[in-house]
Tab-separated table of C-alpha atoms and ligand atoms in Angstrom:
chain	number	residue	atom	x	y	z
A	1	UNK	CA	-18.256	-15.463	-25.371
A	2	UNK	CA	-14.637	-14.977	-26.480
A	3	UNK	CA	-12.158	-15.027	-23.640
A	4	UNK	CA	-10.382	-11.769	-22.805
A	5	UNK	CA	-6.726	-12.061	-23.800
A	6	UNK	CA	-4.334	-10.740	-21.185
A	7	UNK	CA	-0.536	-10.851	-21.335
A	8	UNK	CA	1.134	-11.966	-18.104
A	9	UNK	CA	4.714	-11.404	-16.980
A	10	UNK	CA	5.150	-13.313	-13.694
A	11	UNK	CA	8.416	-11.448	-12.992
A	12	UNK	CA	11.205	-12.159	-10.506
A	13	UNK	CA	11.506	-12.643	-6.742
A	14	UNK	CA	8.018	-12.598	-5.187
A	15	UNK	CA	6.531	-12.008	-8.676
A	16	UNK	CA	5.446	-15.591	-9.475
A	17	UNK	CA	3.995	-16.073	-5.947
A	18	UNK	CA	1.823	-12.957	-5.979
A	19	UNK	CA	0.882	-13.475	-9.644
A	20	UNK	CA	-0.442	-16.954	-8.948
A	21	UNK	CA	-2.574	-15.665	-6.054
A	22	UNK	CA	-3.832	-12.709	-8.106
A	23	UNK	CA	-4.858	-14.839	-11.070
A	24	UNK	CA	-6.658	-17.285	-8.777
A	25	UNK	CA	-8.660	-14.392	-7.250
A	26	UNK	CA	-9.447	-12.952	-10.693
A	27	UNK	CA	-10.652	-16.322	-11.958
A	28	UNK	CA	-12.774	-16.854	-8.864
A	29	UNK	CA	-14.868	-13.843	-9.934
A	30	UNK	CA	-15.789	-15.744	-13.083
A	31	UNK	CA	-13.383	-13.840	-15.297
A	32	UNK	CA	-12.707	-15.921	-18.374
A	33	UNK	CA	-9.305	-14.901	-19.599
A	34	UNK	CA	-6.724	-16.375	-21.891
A	35	UNK	CA	-3.470	-15.678	-20.057
A	36	UNK	CA	-0.542	-15.317	-22.458
A	37	UNK	CA	2.626	-15.809	-20.421
A	38	UNK	CA	5.650	-13.730	-21.430
A	39	UNK	CA	9.225	-13.390	-20.183
A	40	UNK	CA	10.993	-10.282	-18.890
A	41	UNK	CA	13.657	-9.404	-16.338
A	42	UNK	CA	15.961	-11.971	-14.742
A	43	UNK	CA	13.576	-14.749	-15.743
A	44	UNK	CA	14.257	-13.873	-19.401
A	45	UNK	CA	18.017	-13.491	-18.885
A	46	UNK	CA	18.201	-16.909	-17.224
A	47	UNK	CA	16.695	-18.376	-20.415
A	48	UNK	CA	19.461	-16.717	-22.467
A	49	UNK	CA	17.225	-13.886	-23.698
A	50	UNK	CA	17.547	-10.115	-23.285
A	51	UNK	CA	15.842	-8.543	-20.216
A	52	UNK	CA	12.965	-7.522	-22.456
A	53	UNK	CA	12.780	-9.938	-25.403
A	54	UNK	CA	11.400	-8.384	-28.618
A	55	UNK	CA	8.644	-11.034	-28.690
A	56	UNK	CA	7.442	-9.798	-25.281
A	57	UNK	CA	7.099	-6.257	-26.618
A	58	UNK	CA	5.375	-7.458	-29.805
A	59	UNK	CA	2.931	-9.617	-27.850
A	60	UNK	CA	1.931	-6.819	-25.437
A	61	UNK	CA	1.487	-4.455	-28.361
A	62	UNK	CA	-0.746	-6.982	-30.099
A	63	UNK	CA	-2.777	-8.002	-27.014
A	64	UNK	CA	-3.048	-4.463	-25.639
A	65	UNK	CA	-3.219	-5.329	-21.930
A	66	UNK	CA	-0.624	-6.858	-19.639
A	67	UNK	CA	-0.416	-7.747	-15.955
A	68	UNK	CA	3.181	-7.635	-14.785
A	69	UNK	CA	4.992	-8.888	-11.713
A	70	UNK	CA	8.064	-6.997	-10.478
A	71	UNK	CA	11.373	-7.587	-12.241
A	72	UNK	CA	14.801	-7.461	-10.621
A	73	UNK	CA	17.395	-4.925	-11.782
A	74	UNK	CA	20.885	-5.092	-10.281
A	75	UNK	CA	22.111	-1.762	-8.864
A	76	UNK	CA	25.186	-0.103	-10.343
A	77	UNK	CA	25.876	-2.893	-12.848
A	78	UNK	CA	24.242	-5.488	-15.094
A	79	UNK	CA	21.267	-5.154	-17.411
A	80	UNK	CA	19.186	-2.029	-17.950
A	81	UNK	CA	15.892	-2.116	-16.038
A	82	UNK	CA	13.260	-4.221	-17.806
A	83	UNK	CA	10.630	-1.760	-16.571
A	84	UNK	CA	12.318	1.253	-18.060
A	85	UNK	CA	12.819	-0.644	-21.343
A	86	UNK	CA	9.189	-1.807	-21.467
A	87	UNK	CA	7.815	1.635	-20.665
A	88	UNK	CA	9.978	3.240	-23.327
A	89	UNK	CA	9.461	0.571	-26.024
A	90	UNK	CA	5.660	0.606	-25.595
A	91	UNK	CA	5.582	4.365	-24.976
A	92	UNK	CA	3.680	3.877	-21.710
A	93	UNK	CA	3.893	7.558	-20.885
A	94	UNK	CA	1.687	7.804	-17.802
A	95	UNK	CA	2.222	5.856	-14.597
A	96	UNK	CA	-0.889	6.088	-12.441
A	97	UNK	CA	-0.404	5.200	-8.776
A	98	UNK	CA	-3.354	5.584	-6.398
A	99	UNK	CA	-2.664	5.734	-2.649
A	100	UNK	CA	-5.859	5.036	-0.715
A	101	UNK	CA	-6.465	4.158	2.900
A	102	UNK	CA	-7.896	0.678	3.358
A	103	UNK	CA	-10.123	0.129	6.400
A	104	UNK	CA	-8.415	-1.629	9.301
A	105	UNK	CA	-4.859	-1.198	8.038
A	106	UNK	CA	-2.685	0.037	10.902
A	107	UNK	CA	0.040	2.617	10.545
A	108	UNK	CA	1.130	6.107	11.515
A	109	UNK	CA	-1.516	7.640	9.261
A	110	UNK	CA	-4.345	5.164	9.808
A	111	UNK	CA	-6.438	7.861	11.543
A	112	UNK	CA	-6.589	9.946	8.349
A	113	UNK	CA	-8.543	8.864	5.284
A	114	UNK	CA	-6.215	9.339	2.341
A	115	UNK	CA	-7.193	9.128	-1.294
A	116	UNK	CA	-4.495	10.437	-3.607
A	117	UNK	CA	-3.384	9.584	-7.103
A	118	UNK	CA	0.126	10.147	-8.379
A	119	UNK	CA	0.411	10.557	-12.138
A	120	UNK	CA	4.062	10.097	-12.996
A	121	UNK	CA	5.696	10.731	-16.371
A	122	UNK	CA	7.138	7.405	-17.369
A	123	UNK	CA	9.505	7.696	-20.330
A	124	UNK	CA	11.727	10.776	-19.926
A	125	UNK	CA	13.718	12.599	-17.233
A	126	UNK	CA	16.865	11.013	-15.769
A	127	UNK	CA	15.262	7.631	-16.517
A	128	UNK	CA	15.965	8.117	-20.223
A	129	UNK	CA	19.088	6.201	-19.150
A	130	UNK	CA	21.646	8.424	-20.892
A	131	UNK	CA	24.714	8.136	-18.699
A	132	UNK	CA	28.375	8.374	-19.592
A	133	UNK	CA	31.768	8.696	-18.008
A	134	UNK	CA	33.962	11.344	-19.650
A	135	UNK	CA	36.688	10.656	-17.093
A	136	UNK	CA	37.233	7.731	-14.680
A	137	UNK	CA	36.317	10.044	-11.797
A	138	UNK	CA	33.369	11.808	-13.419
A	139	UNK	CA	30.001	10.294	-14.353
A	140	UNK	CA	27.204	12.247	-15.969
A	141	UNK	CA	23.513	11.595	-16.593
A	142	UNK	CA	21.288	13.577	-18.888
A	143	UNK	CA	17.844	14.689	-17.801
A	144	UNK	CA	15.611	14.722	-20.864
A	145	UNK	CA	12.356	16.681	-20.713
A	146	UNK	CA	10.378	17.391	-23.880
A	147	UNK	CA	7.467	19.745	-24.374
A	148	UNK	CA	5.232	17.102	-26.044
A	149	UNK	CA	6.163	14.659	-23.271
A	150	UNK	CA	5.092	17.149	-20.586
A	151	UNK	CA	1.974	18.203	-22.479
A	152	UNK	CA	0.526	14.717	-22.924
A	153	UNK	CA	1.296	13.728	-19.335
A	154	UNK	CA	-0.319	16.764	-17.711
A	155	UNK	CA	-3.334	16.514	-20.019
A	156	UNK	CA	-3.705	12.856	-19.122
A	157	UNK	CA	-3.606	13.881	-15.446
A	158	UNK	CA	-6.353	16.477	-15.873
A	159	UNK	CA	-8.502	14.123	-17.986
A	160	UNK	CA	-8.190	11.386	-15.374
A	161	UNK	CA	-8.981	13.885	-12.621
A	162	UNK	CA	-12.113	14.932	-14.541
A	163	UNK	CA	-13.246	11.349	-15.114
A	164	UNK	CA	-12.851	10.582	-11.424
A	165	UNK	CA	-14.500	13.767	-10.193
A	166	UNK	CA	-11.390	15.041	-8.421
A	167	UNK	CA	-10.981	18.599	-7.136
A	168	UNK	CA	-7.330	19.544	-6.957
A	169	UNK	CA	-4.441	18.830	-9.331
A	170	UNK	CA	-0.946	19.694	-8.111
A	171	UNK	CA	2.251	19.736	-10.154
A	172	UNK	CA	5.324	18.497	-8.247
A	173	UNK	CA	8.646	19.887	-9.520
A	174	UNK	CA	11.961	21.576	-8.762
A	175	UNK	CA	11.694	24.416	-11.268
A	176	UNK	CA	13.399	26.849	-8.904
A	177	UNK	CA	16.671	24.979	-9.558
A	178	UNK	CA	16.051	23.208	-12.880
A	179	UNK	CA	14.674	26.195	-14.635
A	180	UNK	CA	14.681	24.833	-18.184
A	181	UNK	CA	13.624	21.214	-17.680
A	182	UNK	CA	11.229	21.479	-14.733
A	183	UNK	CA	10.380	24.995	-15.891
A	184	UNK	CA	9.045	23.491	-19.125
A	185	UNK	CA	7.043	20.897	-17.185
A	186	UNK	CA	5.477	23.607	-15.057
A	187	UNK	CA	4.740	25.798	-18.066
A	188	UNK	CA	2.906	22.935	-19.807
A	189	UNK	CA	1.045	22.173	-16.590
A	190	UNK	CA	-0.435	25.659	-16.320
A	191	UNK	CA	-1.120	25.762	-20.072
A	192	UNK	CA	-3.222	22.597	-19.723
A	193	UNK	CA	-4.795	23.810	-16.464
A	194	UNK	CA	-6.394	26.695	-18.361
A	195	UNK	CA	-8.478	24.108	-20.252
A	196	UNK	CA	-9.673	22.483	-17.027
A	197	UNK	CA	-10.990	25.434	-15.032
A	198	UNK	CA	-13.015	23.267	-12.646
A	199	UNK	CA	-9.869	22.232	-10.763
A	200	UNK	CA	-7.819	23.940	-8.153
A	201	UNK	CA	-4.548	23.703	-10.111
A	202	UNK	CA	-1.388	24.538	-8.212
A	203	UNK	CA	2.196	23.444	-7.786
A	204	UNK	CA	4.607	22.500	-5.043
A	205	UNK	CA	8.374	22.054	-4.975
A	206	UNK	CA	9.226	18.388	-4.507
A	207	UNK	CA	11.122	18.642	-1.197
A	208	UNK	CA	8.372	20.731	0.363
A	209	UNK	CA	5.860	18.238	-1.106
A	210	UNK	CA	7.563	15.380	0.795
A	211	UNK	CA	7.445	17.353	4.028
A	212	UNK	CA	3.777	18.235	3.499
A	213	UNK	CA	2.998	14.595	2.669
A	214	UNK	CA	4.155	13.465	6.091
A	215	UNK	CA	2.588	16.366	7.995
A	216	UNK	CA	-0.713	17.096	6.195
A	217	UNK	CA	-1.156	14.416	3.524
A	218	UNK	CA	-4.956	14.792	3.420
A	219	UNK	CA	-4.635	18.118	1.567
A	220	UNK	CA	-3.475	16.385	-1.639
A	221	UNK	CA	-5.699	14.933	-4.339
A	222	UNK	CA	-4.004	14.356	-7.720
A	223	UNK	CA	-0.233	14.880	-8.017
A	224	UNK	CA	1.287	15.089	-11.496
A	225	UNK	CA	5.018	14.921	-11.753
A	226	UNK	CA	8.142	13.926	-13.634
A	227	UNK	CA	9.620	10.447	-13.645
A	228	UNK	CA	12.198	10.593	-10.814
A	229	UNK	CA	10.074	12.622	-8.382
A	230	UNK	CA	7.098	10.378	-9.152
A	231	UNK	CA	9.106	7.255	-8.388
A	232	UNK	CA	10.169	8.571	-4.996
A	233	UNK	CA	6.943	10.333	-4.000
A	234	UNK	CA	4.809	7.305	-4.898
A	235	UNK	CA	6.788	5.015	-2.552
A	236	UNK	CA	6.370	7.680	0.137
A	237	UNK	CA	2.604	7.740	-0.469
A	238	UNK	CA	2.504	3.924	-0.419
A	239	UNK	CA	4.104	4.143	3.033
A	240	UNK	CA	1.418	6.569	4.191
A	241	UNK	CA	-1.384	4.110	3.411
A	242	UNK	CA	0.129	0.936	4.796
A	243	UNK	CA	3.213	0.101	2.765
A	244	UNK	CA	4.307	-1.257	-0.570
A	245	UNK	CA	2.238	-4.417	-0.163
A	246	UNK	CA	-0.879	-2.349	-0.854
A	247	UNK	CA	0.152	0.104	-3.597
A	248	UNK	CA	-1.075	-0.594	-7.141
A	249	UNK	CA	-0.140	1.021	-10.425
A	250	UNK	CA	-0.875	1.254	-14.134
A	251	UNK	CA	1.424	2.171	-17.017
A	252	UNK	CA	-0.732	3.740	-19.694
A	253	UNK	CA	0.105	4.352	-23.357
A	254	UNK	CA	-1.911	5.377	-26.410
A	255	UNK	CA	-2.267	1.784	-27.582
A	256	UNK	CA	-1.567	-0.500	-24.668
A	257	UNK	CA	-1.375	-0.619	-20.892
A	258	UNK	CA	0.725	-2.605	-18.423
A	259	UNK	CA	-0.587	-3.004	-14.876
A	260	UNK	CA	1.890	-3.610	-12.044
A	261	UNK	CA	2.405	-2.933	-8.346
A	262	UNK	CA	4.586	-0.048	-7.190
A	263	UNK	CA	6.883	-2.419	-5.281
A	264	UNK	CA	9.812	-4.417	-6.549
A	265	UNK	CA	10.737	-8.105	-6.460
A	266	UNK	CA	11.368	-8.054	-2.667
A	267	UNK	CA	14.352	-10.444	-2.706
A	268	UNK	CA	14.434	-10.393	1.112
A	269	UNK	CA	11.170	-12.375	1.325
A	270	UNK	CA	11.079	-14.112	-2.078
A	271	UNK	CA	10.368	-17.841	-2.177
A	272	UNK	CA	8.842	-17.945	1.299
A	273	UNK	CA	5.232	-17.589	0.247
A	274	UNK	CA	4.611	-14.684	2.626
A	275	UNK	CA	4.389	-11.690	0.245
A	276	UNK	CA	1.275	-9.568	0.205
A	277	UNK	CA	-0.412	-9.951	-3.200
A	278	UNK	CA	-2.771	-6.972	-2.625
A	279	UNK	CA	-0.710	-4.409	-4.563
A	280	UNK	CA	-0.659	-6.609	-7.645
A	281	UNK	CA	-4.304	-7.575	-7.079
A	282	UNK	CA	-5.370	-3.903	-6.917
A	283	UNK	CA	-3.302	-3.301	-10.082
A	284	UNK	CA	-5.358	-6.089	-11.655
A	285	UNK	CA	-8.495	-4.268	-10.448
A	286	UNK	CA	-7.298	-1.168	-12.342
A	287	UNK	CA	-6.857	-3.470	-15.346
A	288	UNK	CA	-10.410	-4.809	-15.008
A	289	UNK	CA	-11.767	-1.226	-14.998
A	290	UNK	CA	-9.609	-0.494	-18.050
A	291	UNK	CA	-11.198	-3.526	-19.763
A	292	UNK	CA	-14.696	-2.363	-18.755
A	293	UNK	CA	-15.106	-5.293	-16.326
A	294	UNK	CA	-16.368	-3.065	-13.510
A	295	UNK	CA	-18.449	-5.686	-11.674
A	296	UNK	CA	-15.552	-8.064	-11.161
A	297	UNK	CA	-13.362	-5.102	-10.156
A	298	UNK	CA	-15.793	-3.926	-7.452
A	299	UNK	CA	-16.257	-7.438	-6.106
A	300	UNK	CA	-12.532	-7.816	-5.573
A	301	UNK	CA	-12.152	-4.374	-3.963
A	302	UNK	CA	-15.068	-5.027	-1.612
A	303	UNK	CA	-13.620	-8.358	-0.651
A	304	UNK	CA	-10.139	-6.881	0.013
A	305	UNK	CA	-11.791	-4.193	2.172
A	306	UNK	CA	-13.706	-6.833	4.138
A	307	UNK	CA	-10.587	-8.928	4.722
A	308	UNK	CA	-8.577	-5.858	5.803
A	309	UNK	CA	-11.197	-4.460	8.156
A	310	UNK	CA	-11.752	-7.947	9.589
A	311	UNK	CA	-8.049	-8.012	10.374
A	312	UNK	CA	-8.020	-11.772	11.020
A	313	UNK	CA	-6.212	-12.839	7.888
A	314	UNK	CA	-3.593	-10.200	7.150
A	315	UNK	CA	-0.156	-10.836	5.694
A	316	UNK	CA	3.015	-10.304	7.706
A	317	UNK	CA	3.794	-6.823	6.272
A	318	UNK	CA	0.466	-5.634	7.742
A	319	UNK	CA	1.178	-7.133	11.141
A	320	UNK	CA	-0.754	-10.351	10.493
A	321	UNK	CA	0.298	-13.985	10.327
A	322	UNK	CA	-1.305	-15.178	7.086
A	323	UNK	CA	0.794	-16.346	4.195
A	324	UNK	CA	0.087	-15.455	0.565
A	325	UNK	CA	-2.045	-18.569	0.002
A	326	UNK	CA	-4.160	-18.153	3.137
A	327	UNK	CA	-4.819	-14.508	2.315
A	328	UNK	CA	-5.777	-15.454	-1.243
A	329	UNK	CA	-8.260	-18.080	-0.008
A	330	UNK	CA	-9.784	-15.522	2.389
A	331	UNK	CA	-10.215	-12.910	-0.363
A	332	UNK	CA	-11.886	-15.528	-2.572
A	333	UNK	CA	-14.186	-16.660	0.261
A	334	UNK	CA	-15.158	-13.113	1.185
A	335	UNK	CA	-16.087	-12.300	-2.419
A	336	UNK	CA	-18.327	-15.352	-2.785
B	1	NAI	P1	11.062	-3.673	-3.033
B	1	NAI	O1	9.843	-2.908	-3.331
B	1	NAI	O2	11.234	-4.959	-3.751
B	1	NAI	O3	11.129	-3.973	-1.468
B	1	NAI	C1	11.170	-2.976	-0.461
B	1	NAI	C2	10.692	-3.557	0.883
B	1	NAI	O4	9.271	-3.753	0.824
B	1	NAI	C3	11.297	-4.943	1.182
B	1	NAI	O5	11.530	-5.051	2.556
B	1	NAI	C4	10.204	-5.889	0.754
B	1	NAI	O6	10.204	-7.127	1.434
B	1	NAI	C5	8.929	-5.105	1.045
B	1	NAI	N1	7.856	-5.481	0.105
B	1	NAI	C6	7.768	-5.122	-1.207
B	1	NAI	N2	6.689	-5.671	-1.760
B	1	NAI	C7	6.079	-6.393	-0.800
B	1	NAI	C8	4.908	-7.213	-0.780
B	1	NAI	N3	4.133	-7.369	-1.870
B	1	NAI	N4	4.568	-7.827	0.374
B	1	NAI	C9	5.318	-7.666	1.475
B	1	NAI	N5	6.436	-6.897	1.525
B	1	NAI	C10	6.821	-6.282	0.388
B	1	NAI	O7	12.294	-2.689	-3.314
B	1	NAI	P2	13.862	-2.969	-3.417
B	1	NAI	O8	14.278	-3.941	-2.380
B	1	NAI	O9	14.455	-1.637	-3.472
B	1	NAI	O10	14.071	-3.611	-4.852
B	1	NAI	C11	14.208	-5.006	-5.100
B	1	NAI	C12	14.300	-5.246	-6.598
B	1	NAI	O11	13.083	-4.884	-7.249
B	1	NAI	C13	15.392	-4.428	-7.309
B	1	NAI	O12	16.051	-5.280	-8.223
B	1	NAI	C14	14.640	-3.331	-8.033
B	1	NAI	O13	15.292	-2.892	-9.190
B	1	NAI	C15	13.337	-4.053	-8.373
B	1	NAI	N6	12.184	-3.158	-8.576
B	1	NAI	C16	11.318	-3.509	-9.556
B	1	NAI	C17	10.171	-2.780	-9.763
B	1	NAI	C18	9.240	-3.233	-10.828
B	1	NAI	O14	9.465	-4.255	-11.458
B	1	NAI	N7	8.177	-2.515	-11.101
B	1	NAI	C19	9.846	-1.604	-8.944
B	1	NAI	C20	10.794	-1.353	-7.881
B	1	NAI	C21	11.935	-2.111	-7.716
B	2	MG	MG1	10.012	2.718	-7.668
């Protein structure tokens, strides 16, 4: 049988460490993949290339599926985010970020079973990156929202909700203040909702949404939202279910998909071999489902659940003492 070709961007900081562990776990399920390694982020810049080399974009477009480690973007200076560039160049318009409770994971919300999915628009909004300085003391950024951009994102959200048998789809916005931009998003949301009558479709203003998420998070099911709100709300939801070490994600386009964790390159713990690879691993599980490899996907999820509920081999971010390698070995053993 031909091997499945998968593009791999190890990324920066903890990226290479968690990527190595993730690939080892994937291969232990019997997955036969040809991993095509590509550069992006600081790793590319250090080789004298741009943050997203054109050959990286071409290769992902050709292969169709990529697994990506986090890439470092300096704040307030330096290169434009490799993520933003990749998402825009490949038109990866939907960022899907599930937030699910794993058994045994401790935390303020461990007593509530949470199972939410954030569907974040991924190419527009303030992340279009249009900033300028008309005066040394004035800086401006342009928020770009387009009707087709809203329409395809909300439709994707409803389609995904239908496929997964969800019940409620909620638009998160600030249309009371941003009447034209967020107003357009909300308008397209309710237009699409009319074609999906089986859902409770409603909306919530983003600040109220954050408050509700930390008081009654169990009420939410699928949240669809713009780029900036989605970025912030998805980290919040990751915190609700045990932290960034557990939160996976998928960037979906018409022709290709890039799977990556919600978290960044974690420079504070990089190089120490202690990062939790679960977020990237669960992103890889989303990739396996996307590739139709459901058996391998379920085996990995079951094994992660066993290791978490066991609680004996957890990484430091979850209050355990295991390092990345020990956790990886345990996940492989538990899936055998
Ligand atoms: P971060 O997500 O890298 O780290 C936030 C906190 O969570 C840190 O204390 C970190 O140690 C911890 N953490 C994150 N992932 C973890 C894991 N797998 N296991 C254990 N602990 C983990 O966010 P931060 O510090 O704001 O950003 C660092 C860099 O990452 C920046 O350059 C930023 O631009 C980049 N970034 C990249 C993303 C991507 O490539 N998709 C997404 C978010 C940030
Ligand atoms: Mg983020």
